[in-house]
Amino acid sequence: MLASDRQGASRVQALDLLRLIAVAAVVLYHYGFWGPSSHDVPRVALPWMASFAQYGFLGVPVFFIISGFVIAYSAEGRTATGFAIARFSRIYPTFLFCMTLTFLAILTLGPPHFDTSFAQWCANLFVAAPALGHSYMDGAYWSLVIELSFYAWVAVLMAAKVFPRRLDHIILIWLGITFANELTIDAPLFEKLFLADDSGFFAVGLVIYEFFRGRRDPKLYAVLALSVGTAVFQSLHKLIRLSPHTGGTFDHAVVVAICLASIAIIFAATRLRRVPLPAGLVVAIGGLTYPLYLLHMQLGYVFLMRFSSTDAVWAVSLIISGLVLLSWIVWRFIERPAHRWAKDALMAQAIRRGLVVTVARIPEATAIERSPA
């Protein structure tokens, strides 16, 4: 069997399509409801979409669920060092390019609606720019910090030889800490350290991977129920902060329905090994979602506010189409070679320093390995 055939056989193709749906929901949210007002822009791009676009924020938890599944898959057969190198080389080069591109666009085209500085760019090199006293170059980066924190915890647990062997215990302890914090002191430090606002979504993804591997036992069903319940709770808990911040009125029943439907769809997607689309197209769709997520908000609004016509629908359509094309170009010509170069360079350094970075790999694990952020 050719390598490309093996990749197509082992890839969970439906997840690539779900990534596109998730990022489309986030784009809808930022252009139809929340994005402009968050930056004091005097108008919403597509205000007539606000009543349903406001639920697009749930696209981010979908990414977290997929991330839980994908990270459990890609951790199989790796050491902690190998896992960390694979994640860094997948995430950071593309982030650096997109962040810098956004910086240059804001610097040259942003005023009077947006501005930036070299100091902000430097702070964003560390991703978590607010920790250094500066704002994110793009407000969407907050979820990338959550993703990286999740990866860091997985690497630590892998180094401790408990991930994924003790996955049930990890999830139970994690969710216990989540509820202990959320229902008592609600300390920001615990929230950030233990991802207490998003742990349920990652846990659902981890459990779905256990089902994907063929595991079936009462304990796993119980952990799944607890994880789903936590995810639903966290979806509703987010509204406590989101409603006052955005001025939106959210229907709790709709939020719960979307959350449960998303989990069910992702679970079903992992049971499908192929979709009726060309494999290359599916790979490209999955590939462009990460740069599109990084570029769609701030960069898109720079162009919208600078060049938009009186017809906002056409302006948004042209801008989003351009960003999709740009995202494909970034994936095809920047992300893929940069990922290979960074991974090879870091692996060589790790080997040179005597770190154990490779063990017997499950042959198909690399085929699913794509950032869901």
Short mmCIF file of C-alpha atoms in Angstrom, two decimals:
data_model
loop_
_atom_site.label_atom_id
_atom_site.label_comp_id
_atom_site.label_asym_id
_atom_site.label_seq_id
_atom_site.Cartn_x
_atom_site.Cartn_y
_atom_site.Cartn_z
CA MET A 1 0.00 0.00 0.00
CA LEU A 2 1.33 3.45 -0.88
CA ALA A 3 2.06 5.91 1.92
CA SER A 4 -0.70 8.19 0.70
CA ASP A 5 -3.12 5.26 0.75
CA ARG A 6 -2.15 4.37 4.32
CA GLN A 7 -2.67 7.98 5.36
CA GLY A 8 -6.09 8.10 3.76
CA ALA A 9 -7.07 4.83 5.42
CA SER A 10 -6.01 5.88 8.89
CA ARG A 11 -7.17 9.50 8.87
CA VAL A 12 -10.47 10.23 10.55
CA GLN A 13 -11.53 12.37 7.63
CA ALA A 14 -14.82 13.57 9.08
CA LEU A 15 -12.93 15.46 11.79
CA ASP A 16 -11.34 17.68 9.14
CA LEU A 17 -14.80 18.64 7.92
CA LEU A 18 -15.96 19.27 11.49
CA ARG A 19 -12.98 21.59 12.01
CA LEU A 20 -14.19 23.66 9.06
CA ILE A 21 -17.71 23.81 10.50
CA ALA A 22 -16.32 24.84 13.89
CA VAL A 23 -14.15 27.62 12.48
CA ALA A 24 -17.06 28.77 10.29
CA ALA A 25 -19.18 29.09 13.45
CA VAL A 26 -16.46 31.20 15.09
CA VAL A 27 -16.16 33.39 11.98
CA LEU A 28 -19.94 33.81 11.99
CA TYR A 29 -19.78 34.83 15.64
CA HIS A 30 -17.09 37.45 15.05
CA TYR A 31 -18.65 38.99 11.95
CA GLY A 32 -22.30 38.72 12.87
CA PHE A 33 -22.35 39.38 16.59
CA TRP A 34 -19.36 40.02 18.84
CA GLY A 35 -16.19 40.95 16.97
CA PRO A 36 -16.67 44.59 16.01
CA SER A 37 -18.11 45.79 19.30
CA SER A 38 -15.26 44.17 21.24
CA HIS A 39 -12.88 46.63 19.56
CA ASP A 40 -15.15 49.67 19.80
CA VAL A 41 -15.79 49.64 16.07
CA PRO A 42 -18.94 51.73 15.50
CA ARG A 43 -20.89 49.08 13.61
CA VAL A 44 -21.47 45.34 13.47
CA ALA A 45 -20.62 43.88 10.08
CA LEU A 46 -23.74 41.73 9.75
CA PRO A 47 -26.17 42.75 12.54
CA TRP A 48 -29.10 40.88 10.98
CA MET A 49 -27.28 37.63 11.79
CA ALA A 50 -26.86 38.38 15.50
CA SER A 51 -29.76 36.24 16.77
CA PHE A 52 -28.08 33.02 15.61
CA ALA A 53 -24.49 34.17 15.09
CA GLN A 54 -24.20 34.70 18.86
CA TYR A 55 -24.09 30.92 19.36
CA GLY A 56 -21.01 30.63 17.16
CA PHE A 57 -18.82 30.89 20.27
CA LEU A 58 -19.57 27.19 20.78
CA GLY A 59 -17.30 26.45 17.83
CA VAL A 60 -14.31 26.84 20.16
CA PRO A 61 -15.43 24.05 22.55
CA VAL A 62 -15.85 21.84 19.47
CA PHE A 63 -12.15 22.43 18.75
CA PHE A 64 -11.34 21.47 22.35
CA ILE A 65 -13.27 18.20 22.07
CA ILE A 66 -11.51 17.33 18.81
CA SER A 67 -8.22 18.31 20.42
CA GLY A 68 -8.78 15.86 23.28
CA PHE A 69 -9.32 13.08 20.75
CA VAL A 70 -6.41 14.02 18.48
CA ILE A 71 -3.91 14.52 21.31
CA ALA A 72 -4.74 11.13 22.82
CA TYR A 73 -4.23 9.62 19.37
CA SER A 74 -0.96 11.43 18.61
CA ALA A 75 0.49 10.68 22.07
CA GLU A 76 0.34 6.94 21.39
CA GLY A 77 3.83 5.51 21.02
CA ARG A 78 5.65 8.76 21.82
CA THR A 79 7.79 9.92 24.68
CA ALA A 80 6.97 13.19 26.43
CA THR A 81 9.86 14.87 24.62
CA GLY A 82 8.77 13.58 21.24
CA PHE A 83 5.19 14.67 21.93
CA ALA A 84 6.27 18.17 22.98
CA ILE A 85 8.43 18.59 19.89
CA ALA A 86 5.62 17.40 17.61
CA ARG A 87 3.12 19.81 19.16
CA PHE A 88 5.46 22.80 19.17
CA SER A 89 6.53 22.29 15.56
CA ARG A 90 2.91 21.91 14.50
CA ILE A 91 1.59 24.96 16.35
CA TYR A 92 4.24 27.64 16.74
CA PRO A 93 5.70 28.31 13.25
CA THR A 94 2.23 28.90 11.79
CA PHE A 95 1.27 31.05 14.76
CA LEU A 96 4.43 33.15 14.39
CA PHE A 97 3.80 33.73 10.68
CA CYS A 98 0.10 34.59 11.09
CA MET A 99 0.71 36.79 14.13
CA THR A 100 3.42 38.72 12.28
CA LEU A 101 1.22 39.09 9.20
CA THR A 102 -1.57 40.47 11.36
CA PHE A 103 0.90 42.83 13.06
CA LEU A 104 2.09 44.22 9.72
CA ALA A 105 -1.47 44.67 8.48
CA ILE A 106 -2.50 46.53 11.63
CA LEU A 107 0.66 48.63 11.57
CA THR A 108 0.16 49.76 7.96
CA LEU A 109 -3.62 49.70 7.51
CA GLY A 110 -5.10 49.58 11.02
CA PRO A 111 -5.45 53.21 12.17
CA PRO A 112 -7.74 54.81 13.15
CA HIS A 113 -9.70 51.70 14.21
CA PHE A 114 -6.79 49.51 15.31
CA ASP A 115 -3.22 50.10 16.37
CA THR A 116 -0.25 48.07 17.52
CA SER A 117 3.40 48.39 18.54
CA PHE A 118 6.67 46.51 18.33
CA ALA A 119 6.39 45.84 22.08
CA GLN A 120 3.03 44.14 21.52
CA TRP A 121 4.53 42.01 18.76
CA CYS A 122 7.38 40.97 21.08
CA ALA A 123 4.94 40.05 23.85
CA ASN A 124 2.88 37.97 21.41
CA LEU A 125 5.96 35.93 20.54
CA PHE A 126 5.25 34.16 23.85
CA VAL A 127 1.59 33.64 22.78
CA ALA A 128 0.20 34.55 26.24
CA ALA A 129 0.78 38.28 25.70
CA PRO A 130 -1.51 39.48 28.54
CA ALA A 131 0.88 37.86 31.03
CA LEU A 132 3.47 40.36 29.79
CA GLY A 133 1.18 43.36 30.02
CA HIS A 134 0.06 43.51 26.38
CA SER A 135 -3.08 42.47 24.56
CA TYR A 136 -3.27 39.61 22.09
CA MET A 137 -2.46 40.64 18.52
CA ASP A 138 -5.76 38.97 17.72
CA GLY A 139 -8.43 38.34 20.35
CA ALA A 140 -8.91 34.78 19.09
CA TYR A 141 -5.50 33.78 20.50
CA TRP A 142 -6.95 33.23 23.98
CA SER A 143 -8.06 29.72 22.99
CA LEU A 144 -4.58 28.91 21.71
CA VAL A 145 -3.26 29.54 25.22
CA ILE A 146 -5.82 27.02 26.51
CA GLU A 147 -4.69 24.49 23.89
CA LEU A 148 -1.02 24.93 24.76
CA SER A 149 -1.77 24.55 28.46
CA PHE A 150 -3.56 21.27 27.70
CA TYR A 151 -0.57 20.06 25.68
CA ALA A 152 1.77 20.99 28.53
CA TRP A 153 -0.28 18.95 31.02
CA VAL A 154 -0.32 15.96 28.66
CA ALA A 155 3.47 16.18 28.26
CA VAL A 156 3.94 16.32 32.05
CA LEU A 157 1.63 13.34 32.57
CA MET A 158 3.40 11.42 29.83
CA ALA A 159 6.74 12.10 31.52
CA ALA A 160 5.21 10.80 34.76
CA LYS A 161 4.18 7.60 32.91
CA VAL A 162 0.49 8.00 33.75
CA PHE A 163 -0.85 9.23 30.39
CA PRO A 164 -2.68 7.54 28.80
CA ARG A 165 -2.46 4.48 31.10
CA ARG A 166 -4.39 6.15 33.93
CA LEU A 167 -6.73 8.16 31.76
CA ASP A 168 -9.84 7.46 33.85
CA HIS A 169 -8.13 8.62 37.04
CA ILE A 170 -6.70 11.69 35.31
CA ILE A 171 -10.13 12.74 34.09
CA LEU A 172 -11.83 12.11 37.43
CA ILE A 173 -9.23 14.11 39.35
CA TRP A 174 -9.27 16.88 36.75
CA LEU A 175 -13.06 17.22 36.79
CA GLY A 176 -13.06 17.01 40.59
CA ILE A 177 -10.67 19.98 40.73
CA THR A 178 -12.86 21.78 38.19
CA PHE A 179 -16.03 21.50 40.27
CA ALA A 180 -14.20 22.19 43.53
CA ASN A 181 -13.07 25.49 42.06
CA GLU A 182 -16.13 26.47 40.05
CA LEU A 183 -18.62 25.77 42.86
CA THR A 184 -16.57 27.33 45.67
CA ILE A 185 -13.89 30.02 45.44
CA ASP A 186 -13.76 30.25 41.60
CA ALA A 187 -10.12 31.31 41.84
CA PRO A 188 -8.67 32.68 38.57
CA LEU A 189 -5.34 30.96 39.29
CA PHE A 190 -6.97 27.52 39.53
CA GLU A 191 -9.11 28.30 36.50
CA LYS A 192 -6.08 29.06 34.35
CA LEU A 193 -3.81 26.38 35.80
CA PHE A 194 -6.32 23.53 35.54
CA LEU A 195 -8.36 24.84 32.58
CA ALA A 196 -11.40 24.78 34.81
CA ASP A 197 -13.61 26.52 32.25
CA ASP A 198 -12.89 23.99 29.50
CA SER A 199 -11.79 20.71 31.11
CA GLY A 200 -15.05 18.92 30.30
CA PHE A 201 -14.62 19.43 26.57
CA PHE A 202 -11.09 18.06 26.51
CA ALA A 203 -12.20 15.16 28.73
CA VAL A 204 -15.01 14.28 26.31
CA GLY A 205 -12.47 14.12 23.49
CA LEU A 206 -10.18 11.88 25.51
CA VAL A 207 -13.03 9.49 26.32
CA ILE A 208 -14.19 9.41 22.70
CA TYR A 209 -10.69 8.25 21.80
CA GLU A 210 -11.01 5.38 24.26
CA PHE A 211 -14.19 4.31 22.45
CA PHE A 212 -12.38 4.74 19.13
CA ARG A 213 -9.74 2.27 20.37
CA GLY A 214 -12.50 -0.25 21.01
CA ARG A 215 -12.77 -0.03 24.77
CA ARG A 216 -16.20 -0.74 26.27
CA ASP A 217 -16.83 -1.03 30.01
CA PRO A 218 -19.18 0.48 32.61
CA LYS A 219 -16.44 2.68 34.05
CA LEU A 220 -15.81 4.31 30.67
CA TYR A 221 -19.52 5.00 30.19
CA ALA A 222 -19.62 6.60 33.64
CA VAL A 223 -16.60 8.78 32.86
CA LEU A 224 -18.22 9.77 29.56
CA ALA A 225 -21.43 10.79 31.32
CA LEU A 226 -19.50 12.84 33.86
CA SER A 227 -17.42 14.50 31.13
CA VAL A 228 -20.48 15.35 29.03
CA GLY A 229 -22.25 16.74 32.10
CA THR A 230 -19.22 18.88 32.90
CA ALA A 231 -19.03 20.15 29.33
CA VAL A 232 -22.71 21.15 29.40
CA PHE A 233 -22.22 22.86 32.77
CA GLN A 234 -19.22 24.76 31.43
CA SER A 235 -21.12 25.82 28.30
CA LEU A 236 -23.76 27.41 30.50
CA HIS A 237 -21.20 28.78 32.96
CA LYS A 238 -19.50 30.68 30.13
CA LEU A 239 -22.70 32.67 29.67
CA ILE A 240 -22.23 34.26 33.10
CA ARG A 241 -19.27 36.19 31.72
CA LEU A 242 -20.23 36.29 28.07
CA SER A 243 -23.68 37.85 28.42
CA PRO A 244 -22.61 41.04 30.26
CA HIS A 245 -19.51 41.39 28.08
CA THR A 246 -21.35 41.15 24.76
CA GLY A 247 -24.79 42.39 25.72
CA GLY A 248 -26.31 39.27 24.19
CA THR A 249 -29.27 37.29 25.47
CA PHE A 250 -28.63 33.57 25.16
CA ASP A 251 -31.22 30.80 25.34
CA HIS A 252 -29.82 28.19 27.73
CA ALA A 253 -31.78 25.40 26.05
CA VAL A 254 -30.21 26.25 22.70
CA VAL A 255 -26.72 26.25 24.25
CA VAL A 256 -27.30 22.82 25.83
CA ALA A 257 -28.75 21.43 22.60
CA ILE A 258 -25.79 22.66 20.53
CA CYS A 259 -23.32 21.29 23.07
CA LEU A 260 -24.92 17.83 23.16
CA ALA A 261 -25.39 17.72 19.39
CA SER A 262 -21.73 18.66 18.86
CA ILE A 263 -20.56 15.84 21.13
CA ALA A 264 -22.83 13.33 19.39
CA ILE A 265 -21.67 14.43 15.94
CA ILE A 266 -17.98 14.22 16.87
CA PHE A 267 -18.53 10.77 18.36
CA ALA A 268 -20.28 9.65 15.17
CA ALA A 269 -17.53 11.21 13.03
CA THR A 270 -14.90 9.02 14.66
CA ARG A 271 -16.83 5.95 13.53
CA LEU A 272 -16.50 7.03 9.88
CA ARG A 273 -13.15 6.24 8.32
CA ARG A 274 -13.95 7.89 4.98
CA VAL A 275 -16.18 10.63 3.57
CA PRO A 276 -17.37 10.84 -0.06
CA LEU A 277 -14.88 13.56 -1.01
CA PRO A 278 -11.40 13.43 -2.58
CA ALA A 279 -8.82 12.70 0.11
CA GLY A 280 -6.63 15.62 -0.97
CA LEU A 281 -9.53 18.05 -0.62
CA VAL A 282 -10.33 16.78 2.88
CA VAL A 283 -6.70 17.15 3.94
CA ALA A 284 -6.61 20.71 2.57
CA ILE A 285 -9.85 21.58 4.38
CA GLY A 286 -8.46 20.34 7.67
CA GLY A 287 -5.15 22.05 7.02
CA LEU A 288 -6.46 25.54 6.33
CA THR A 289 -8.65 25.70 9.44
CA TYR A 290 -5.79 26.53 11.82
CA PRO A 291 -4.41 29.52 9.87
CA LEU A 292 -7.98 30.64 9.13
CA TYR A 293 -8.72 30.69 12.85
CA LEU A 294 -5.59 32.75 13.48
CA LEU A 295 -6.24 35.23 10.67
CA HIS A 296 -9.98 35.69 10.35
CA MET A 297 -10.72 38.17 13.12
CA GLN A 298 -8.27 41.04 13.47
CA LEU A 299 -6.80 40.84 9.98
CA GLY A 300 -10.27 40.52 8.49
CA TYR A 301 -11.53 43.56 10.33
CA VAL A 302 -8.55 45.64 9.28
CA PHE A 303 -9.58 45.08 5.68
CA LEU A 304 -13.28 45.45 6.44
CA MET A 305 -12.88 48.82 8.11
CA ARG A 306 -10.35 50.07 5.57
CA PHE A 307 -11.92 48.92 2.32
CA SER A 308 -15.54 47.92 2.94
CA SER A 309 -18.26 49.33 0.75
CA THR A 310 -21.79 50.22 1.79
CA ASP A 311 -22.82 46.62 1.09
CA ALA A 312 -21.46 44.79 4.12
CA VAL A 313 -22.56 41.37 2.85
CA TRP A 314 -20.44 41.61 -0.28
CA ALA A 315 -17.53 43.10 1.67
CA VAL A 316 -17.59 40.31 4.26
CA SER A 317 -18.00 37.66 1.55
CA LEU A 318 -14.97 38.94 -0.36
CA ILE A 319 -12.87 39.28 2.79
CA ILE A 320 -13.71 35.81 4.09
CA SER A 321 -13.09 34.29 0.64
CA GLY A 322 -9.72 36.04 0.53
CA LEU A 323 -8.85 34.82 4.01
CA VAL A 324 -9.76 31.23 3.11
CA LEU A 325 -7.45 31.43 0.09
CA LEU A 326 -4.71 33.03 2.20
CA SER A 327 -5.14 30.32 4.84
CA TRP A 328 -4.73 27.60 2.22
CA ILE A 329 -1.56 29.30 0.96
CA VAL A 330 -0.20 29.52 4.51
CA TRP A 331 -0.97 25.84 5.13
CA ARG A 332 0.45 24.67 1.81
CA PHE A 333 3.57 26.80 1.52
CA ILE A 334 4.37 27.93 5.09
CA GLU A 335 2.98 25.53 7.68
CA ARG A 336 3.91 22.22 6.06
CA PRO A 337 7.58 22.97 5.30
CA ALA A 338 8.02 24.95 8.55
CA HIS A 339 6.57 22.06 10.54
CA ARG A 340 8.96 19.58 8.96
CA TRP A 341 11.96 21.87 9.40
CA ALA A 342 11.16 22.72 13.05
CA LYS A 343 10.46 19.10 13.95
CA ASP A 344 13.66 17.82 12.34
CA ALA A 345 15.76 20.56 13.93
CA LEU A 346 14.34 20.04 17.42
CA MET A 347 14.58 16.26 17.17
CA ALA A 348 18.23 16.55 16.13
CA GLN A 349 18.95 18.79 19.12
CA ALA A 350 17.13 16.43 21.48
CA ILE A 351 19.08 13.44 20.18
CA ARG A 352 22.33 15.36 20.43
CA ARG A 353 21.59 16.14 24.08
CA GLY A 354 20.85 12.50 24.86
CA LEU A 355 17.08 12.84 25.31
CA VAL A 356 14.94 9.84 24.45
CA VAL A 357 12.59 11.11 21.78
CA THR A 358 11.52 8.05 19.85
CA VAL A 359 9.96 4.74 20.75
CA ALA A 360 8.00 2.29 18.63
CA ARG A 361 5.35 4.38 16.89
CA ILE A 362 1.93 3.21 15.90
CA PRO A 363 2.28 3.58 12.10
CA GLU A 364 -1.00 5.36 11.54
CA ALA A 365 -0.71 7.88 14.38
CA THR A 366 0.93 10.56 12.25
CA ALA A 367 -1.92 10.53 9.76
CA ILE A 368 -4.38 12.07 12.18
CA GLU A 369 -1.96 14.49 13.74
CA ARG A 370 -3.19 17.98 12.93
CA SER A 371 -3.73 20.93 15.18
CA PRO A 372 -7.42 21.53 15.98
CA ALA A 373 -6.83 25.04 17.24
#
